[in-house]
Every structure is written in structure tokens, then in C-alpha cells.
Amino acid sequence: MEFDTIIIGAGAAGMMCAAHSGGRTLVIDHAKAPGEKIRISGGGRCNFTNLDAKPENFISKNPHFCKSALKRYTQWDFIDLMAKHQIAWHEKTLGQLFCDGSAKQVVAMLLQEMEHAGADLWLKTSVETVAHTGDAFELKLLREGTPIAVSAKHLVLASGGKSIPKMGATGLAYDLATQFGLTLTDIRPALVPLTFSDQRYAPISGVSTPVRARANGTAYEEACLFTHRGLSGPAILQASSYWREGDVVSLDLDPEGGLFEALRAARQEQGKRDITTILTQHYPARLVQHLSEEMQIKGRIGDQSDAALEQLCARIRNWEQRPTGSEGYRTAEVTLGGIDTDGLSSKNMEAKTLKGLYVIGEAMDVTGWLGGYNFQWAWSSGWAAGTAIAQRSD
């Protein structure tokens, strides 16, 4: 069976590409349903983009690579698409946009766009082999147990990275890219909780507090959640993209910087009270108990000099942690790194050394921050490749 374009992966990027690629397009995926990461994202409401999406919110060996696609298909373009399909949304913190209803609405919207474009979707279909002969890609597939041979002039790798293997994530895109001469950067789990072998935070599991988490010079201000296994929450997930094994993560538990003056005021007004009692006015009681044991915080607030209070605040504002690992791909929201962008065109996502081969979405070395940025990259890169393919097909 001959097609103009074959897209491997029915996720966000793959479906977006299919909606714009024109001609006879086939999307294949080994899953039972399309867009599973969309469906589970944002607690089932899909954090589909971010109002502040810009190149600075992405991590890549080549930080300039993402600029062209993000500029040509922006968050506002996707918001317009949502409006066209009458999908209501709302803004949460830090510019994050979520569906008012269900993430399934986004999946349904993309499927409608694909149908309108005339694209075919084959689910429960695995890729057995891929070869390139002449000017065509030839694939041997297994569709619900039946072998099928297909070919196309354009092949798009949109099967993502290794994150969340229980949803079917594999390294297929990496294997195929390597087969066709593209190179890979270092690959690791990202946007992932960090763990400690001694489970030191088990006694305060479930406690959450605002922090500024810093790893290797990059800081992110949001909530930190203490768990039985270690540290999680938005601030930690973001910091994990910059953290490496053996590195320190610094937690500023006073991100707004008002604690010292608050303690000085308490010294005047509540001098007979224990300093830990004062701290519970600013932090969860179980966290204060943990800090008091680790930092030896004791005594009445009235007995503390300015120097002592400054020293305490300095420790609270630079509480250093050295995680022993992360929860890995099992819970990582994305894969950091991937197919090296040096081998790809930033304009249309096509391989420089093999005409007709494209890479989009999470499979390449472009990783967004937490908060809808990775979906925006899926939309932008999928659109860039799809529209380029459509122009060639015409």
C-alpha cells in the first residue's frame, strides 16, 4: 500500500502533523487509543500550552533550534484552534492553560482535524522493519497480528521518548534515527521526582510548601512536595531537568524573602514563645519539626539576636539536598535529550542527510519546562513538518 506520508506515533506531535501534511497520510501507533499522554496530562484536563511560551523555556544542545517553529506556530495559533472547536479553557498559575472540561476534547479535536485532512489512523499496529530504497521508505507492519507492507515518500518519527513506559513508550524513534545516520544526545528522564535512598522525608510525606528550587544555576519557584521516596512537586520536577547524579539541589524555603523581618517582629511581640512555634506560623508544623531536628532550631524567639536570626534564615533559604537518584522513566513526564538537532532543519524538521525523513516532538533534543511547553513544542514542530510536507505534495 502506497502513501505520501507515514507518521509513526499518534501522539500530540504526530496527530498535529497529520492534520497539516496533506496528500495520503497514514498515522500508525501500537497503542489501543491515540493521544494517551494528552488524555492523562494535567490531571485529565490537559495543560495544552502556556501563555508565556518562548524559546527560553526550552532545553537543547542548540538553544536556537526551536525558535523558527515556535515563532511560526505560536500558543495563540493553538488557542485559536481550540476556539474553532469551541473547547473552553482557563489559565492557572504561571500562564498554564487547561481545558475546562476533559483532555479528551483535545484528542477529539485533533482526530477531527486529521479526518478533515483525509489522514488514516491505524492503531494496534507495530513497526517490524523500515528501509529506504530509491526515493521511498518501505515499512513492514504488524496490524492486529496481520503483516502489512506500506511505503511512502515521507516518513515522520513522532513516537516520542522513553518516558512512562507503561503507556507504551519505547526508544523506537531513536533506533530508526540511528539506523538512518542521525546521532543522539545524552538521554535521561526529566520533569521527574528526585529520590533519597534513606527515605528521609517519609515522616513528612504529603507536606507541601512554596520554594525556589535551584539545580546547576537554574532556579524555579513553585511548590515542593515531600514524599516517602523524596522530593516532588512542580519546583522539583522543573529542577530535575538540570540536576545530575551527585549534584546538590538547593531549596529556598523563603522565596519571597520576608522571613527575617517577620522573625524580628515576632521577637518584639511574642518574645516568650518558642522559635519553632513562630515558624509554624509560616510553614507546615511537620516541616518545622523536621527542620528543627536537622538544623538544631531551639529556644525562645526573644533570646535570638539579629545575627542568630540572619544565620537561621540563611540556612532556611539555602537548604541543600543531595538526591541519590530519580524515579526514572517510570514517572518522568518527558525525556531530556534525544535525536540531535544538528542533523535536522529547524525550518521543517527534515533530516539534512536524508530527504523525506522528519523528526518531531519529544523524540528530538528539545525539551520544554513544566507547564504546557512540551505540548506547545509538539504543536509547533508537528505543524512545521506537516505544512512543509503538504507543500511538497502539491
Coordinates of N, CA, C and O in Angstrom, one line a residue, residues 292-372:
S292 N 13.6 21.7 62.7 CA 14.2 21.9 64.0 C 15.2 20.8 64.4 O 16.2 21.1 65.1
E293 N 14.9 19.6 64.0 CA 15.7 18.5 64.3 C 17.0 18.5 63.5 O 18.1 18.3 64.0
E294 N 16.9 18.8 62.2 CA 18.0 18.8 61.3 C 18.9 20.0 61.5 O 20.2 19.9 61.5
M295 N 18.3 21.2 61.8 CA 19.1 22.4 61.9 C 19.3 22.8 63.4 O 19.9 23.9 63.7
Q296 N 18.9 22.0 64.3 CA 19.0 22.3 65.7 C 18.4 23.6 66.1 O 19.1 24.5 66.7
I297 N 17.2 23.8 65.7 CA 16.5 25.1 66.0 C 15.8 24.9 67.3 O 14.9 24.1 67.5
K298 N 16.1 25.8 68.3 CA 15.5 25.7 69.6 C 15.7 27.0 70.4 O 16.4 27.9 69.9
G299 N 14.9 27.2 71.5 CA 15.0 28.4 72.3 C 13.9 29.3 72.0 O 13.1 29.2 71.0
R300 N 13.8 30.3 72.9 CA 12.7 31.3 72.7 C 13.1 32.3 71.6 O 14.3 32.7 71.5
I301 N 12.1 32.8 70.9 CA 12.4 33.8 69.9 C 13.0 35.1 70.5 O 13.8 35.7 69.9
G302 N 12.6 35.4 71.7 CA 13.1 36.6 72.3 C 14.5 36.6 72.7 O 15.2 37.6 72.9
D303 N 15.1 35.4 72.7 CA 16.5 35.3 73.1 C 17.4 35.3 71.8 O 18.7 35.1 72.0
Q304 N 16.9 35.4 70.7 CA 17.7 35.3 69.4 C 18.1 36.7 69.0 O 17.3 37.6 68.9
S305 N 19.4 36.8 68.8 CA 20.0 38.1 68.3 C 19.7 38.2 66.8 O 19.3 37.3 66.1
D306 N 19.9 39.4 66.2 CA 19.8 39.6 64.8 C 20.7 38.7 64.0 O 20.3 38.1 63.0
A307 N 21.9 38.5 64.5 CA 22.9 37.6 63.9 C 22.4 36.2 63.9 O 22.5 35.5 62.9
A308 N 21.8 35.8 65.0 CA 21.3 34.4 65.0 C 20.1 34.2 64.1 O 20.0 33.2 63.4
L309 N 19.3 35.2 64.0 CA 18.1 35.1 63.1 C 18.6 35.1 61.7 O 18.0 34.4 60.8
E310 N 19.6 36.0 61.4 CA 20.1 36.0 60.0 C 20.7 34.7 59.6 O 20.6 34.2 58.5
Q311 N 21.4 34.0 60.6 CA 22.0 32.7 60.3 C 21.0 31.7 60.0 O 21.1 30.9 59.1
L312 N 19.9 31.7 60.8 CA 18.8 30.7 60.7 C 18.2 30.9 59.3 O 17.9 30.0 58.6
C313 N 17.9 32.2 59.0 CA 17.2 32.5 57.7 C 18.1 32.1 56.5 O 17.6 31.6 55.5
A314 N 19.4 32.3 56.7 CA 20.3 31.9 55.6 C 20.3 30.4 55.4 O 20.3 29.9 54.2
R315 N 20.2 29.6 56.4 CA 20.1 28.1 56.3 C 18.8 27.7 55.7 O 18.7 26.8 54.8
I316 N 17.7 28.4 56.1 CA 16.4 28.1 55.5 C 16.3 28.5 54.1 O 15.6 27.8 53.3
R317 N 17.0 29.5 53.7 CA 17.0 30.0 52.3 C 18.0 29.2 51.4 O 18.0 29.5 50.2
N318 N 18.8 28.4 52.0 CA 19.8 27.6 51.2 C 19.9 26.2 51.8 O 21.0 25.8 52.2
W319 N 18.8 25.5 51.8 CA 18.7 24.2 52.4 C 19.1 23.2 51.3 O 18.4 22.9 50.4
E320 N 20.4 22.7 51.4 CA 20.9 21.9 50.4 C 20.6 20.4 50.6 O 20.7 19.9 51.6
Q321 N 20.2 19.8 49.4 CA 19.8 18.4 49.4 C 20.7 17.7 48.3 O 21.0 18.3 47.3
R322 N 21.1 16.5 48.6 CA 21.8 15.7 47.6 C 21.1 14.4 47.3 O 21.3 13.4 47.9
P323 N 20.1 14.5 46.3 CA 19.4 13.3 46.0 C 20.3 12.1 45.5 O 21.3 12.4 44.9
T324 N 19.9 10.9 45.7 CA 20.6 9.8 45.3 C 20.2 9.3 43.9 O 20.9 8.6 43.2
G325 N 19.0 9.8 43.4 CA 18.6 9.4 42.1 C 17.2 10.0 41.8 O 16.8 11.0 42.4
S326 N 16.6 9.5 40.8 CA 15.2 10.0 40.4 C 14.3 8.8 40.3 O 14.8 7.6 40.3
E327 N 13.0 9.0 40.1 CA 12.1 7.9 39.9 C 12.2 7.3 38.5 O 11.5 6.4 38.1
G328 N 13.0 8.0 37.6 CA 13.3 7.4 36.3 C 12.2 7.6 35.3 O 11.2 8.3 35.5
Y329 N 12.3 6.8 34.2 CA 11.3 7.0 33.1 C 9.9 6.5 33.6 O 8.9 6.9 32.9
R330 N 9.8 5.8 34.7 CA 8.5 5.3 35.1 C 7.5 6.4 35.3 O 6.3 6.3 35.0
T331 N 8.0 7.5 35.9 CA 7.1 8.6 36.2 C 7.5 9.9 35.5 O 6.8 10.9 35.7
A332 N 8.7 9.9 34.8 CA 9.1 11.1 34.1 C 8.1 11.6 33.1 O 7.6 10.8 32.3
E333 N 7.8 12.9 33.1 CA 6.8 13.4 32.2 C 7.4 13.5 30.8 O 6.6 13.4 29.8
V334 N 8.7 13.7 30.7 CA 9.3 13.8 29.4 C 10.7 13.1 29.4 O 11.2 12.8 30.5
T335 N 11.3 13.0 28.2 CA 12.7 12.5 28.1 C 13.5 13.7 27.7 O 13.3 14.4 26.7
L336 N 14.6 14.0 28.5 CA 15.5 15.0 28.2 C 16.5 14.5 27.1 O 17.0 13.4 27.2
G337 N 16.8 15.4 26.1 CA 17.8 15.0 25.1 C 17.0 14.2 24.0 O 15.8 14.2 23.9
G338 N 17.8 13.5 23.1 CA 17.1 12.8 22.1 C 17.9 12.9 20.8 O 19.1 13.0 20.8
I339 N 17.2 12.9 19.7 CA 17.8 13.0 18.3 C 18.4 14.4 18.2 O 17.8 15.4 18.4
D340 N 19.7 14.4 17.9 CA 20.5 15.6 17.8 C 19.9 16.6 16.7 O 19.8 16.2 15.6
T341 N 19.7 17.8 17.1 CA 19.1 18.8 16.2 C 20.1 19.2 15.1 O 19.7 19.8 14.1
D342 N 21.4 18.9 15.4 CA 22.4 19.3 14.4 C 22.1 18.6 13.0 O 22.5 19.1 12.0
G343 N 21.4 17.5 13.1 CA 21.1 16.8 11.8 C 19.8 17.1 11.2 O 19.4 16.4 10.2
L344 N 19.1 18.1 11.8 CA 17.8 18.4 11.3 C 17.6 19.9 10.9 O 18.4 20.7 11.4
S345 N 16.7 20.1 10.0 CA 16.4 21.5 9.6 C 15.5 22.1 10.7 O 14.4 21.6 11.0
S346 N 15.8 23.3 11.2 CA 14.9 24.0 12.1 C 13.7 24.5 11.5 O 12.7 24.9 12.2
K347 N 13.7 24.6 10.2 CA 12.5 25.2 9.5 C 11.4 24.1 9.3 O 10.2 24.4 9.5
N348 N 11.8 22.9 8.9 CA 10.8 21.9 8.6 C 11.0 20.6 9.2 O 10.3 19.6 9.0
M349 N 12.0 20.5 10.1 CA 12.3 19.3 10.9 C 12.8 18.1 10.1 O 12.8 16.9 10.5
E350 N 13.2 18.3 8.9 CA 13.7 17.3 8.0 C 15.1 16.9 8.2 O 15.9 17.8 8.5
A351 N 15.5 15.7 8.1 CA 16.9 15.3 8.2 C 17.7 15.9 7.1 O 17.3 15.9 5.9
K352 N 18.9 16.4 7.4 CA 19.7 17.1 6.4 C 20.3 16.1 5.4 O 20.6 16.5 4.3
T353 N 20.5 14.9 5.9 CA 21.2 13.9 5.0 C 20.3 12.9 4.4 O 20.8 12.1 3.6
L354 N 19.0 13.0 4.7 CA 18.1 12.0 4.1 C 16.8 12.7 3.8 O 15.9 12.9 4.7
K355 N 16.6 13.1 2.5 CA 15.3 13.8 2.2 C 14.1 12.9 2.4 O 14.1 11.7 2.1
G356 N 13.1 13.5 3.0 CA 11.9 12.8 3.3 C 11.7 12.2 4.7 O 10.7 11.8 5.1
L357 N 12.8 12.3 5.5 CA 12.8 11.8 6.9 C 12.6 13.0 7.8 O 13.4 14.0 7.7
Y358 N 11.6 13.0 8.7 CA 11.4 14.1 9.6 C 11.3 13.6 11.0 O 10.9 12.4 11.3
V359 N 11.7 14.5 11.9 CA 11.6 14.2 13.4 C 10.8 15.3 14.0 O 11.1 16.5 13.8
I360 N 9.8 15.0 14.9 CA 9.1 16.0 15.5 C 8.8 15.6 17.0 O 9.0 14.5 17.4
G361 N 8.4 16.6 17.8 CA 8.0 16.4 19.2 C 9.1 16.0 20.1 O 10.3 16.4 20.0
E362 N 8.8 15.1 21.1 CA 9.7 14.7 22.2 C 10.9 13.9 21.7 O 11.9 13.8 22.4
A363 N 10.8 13.3 20.5 CA 11.9 12.4 20.1 C 13.2 13.2 19.9 O 14.3 12.6 20.0
M364 N 13.1 14.5 19.6 CA 14.4 15.2 19.3 C 14.8 15.9 20.6 O 14.2 16.0 21.6
D365 N 16.0 16.5 20.5 CA 16.7 17.1 21.6 C 16.1 18.6 21.8 O 16.8 19.6 21.7
V366 N 14.8 18.6 22.1 CA 14.2 19.9 22.5 C 13.2 19.5 23.6 O 12.3 18.8 23.4
T367 N 13.5 20.0 24.8 CA 12.7 19.6 26.0 C 12.2 20.9 26.7 O 12.9 21.8 27.0
G368 N 10.9 21.0 26.9 CA 10.3 22.2 27.5 C 10.3 22.1 29.0 O 10.4 21.1 29.6
W369 N 10.1 23.3 29.6 CA 9.8 23.4 31.0 C 8.5 22.7 31.3 O 7.7 22.4 30.5
L370 N 8.3 22.6 32.6 CA 7.0 22.2 33.1 C 5.9 23.3 32.9 O 6.3 24.4 33.0
G371 N 4.7 22.9 32.5 CA 3.7 23.9 32.4 C 3.1 24.1 31.0 O 2.7 25.2 30.7
G372 N 3.1 23.1 30.2 CA 2.4 23.2 28.8 C 3.4 23.4 27.7 O 3.0 23.5 26.5

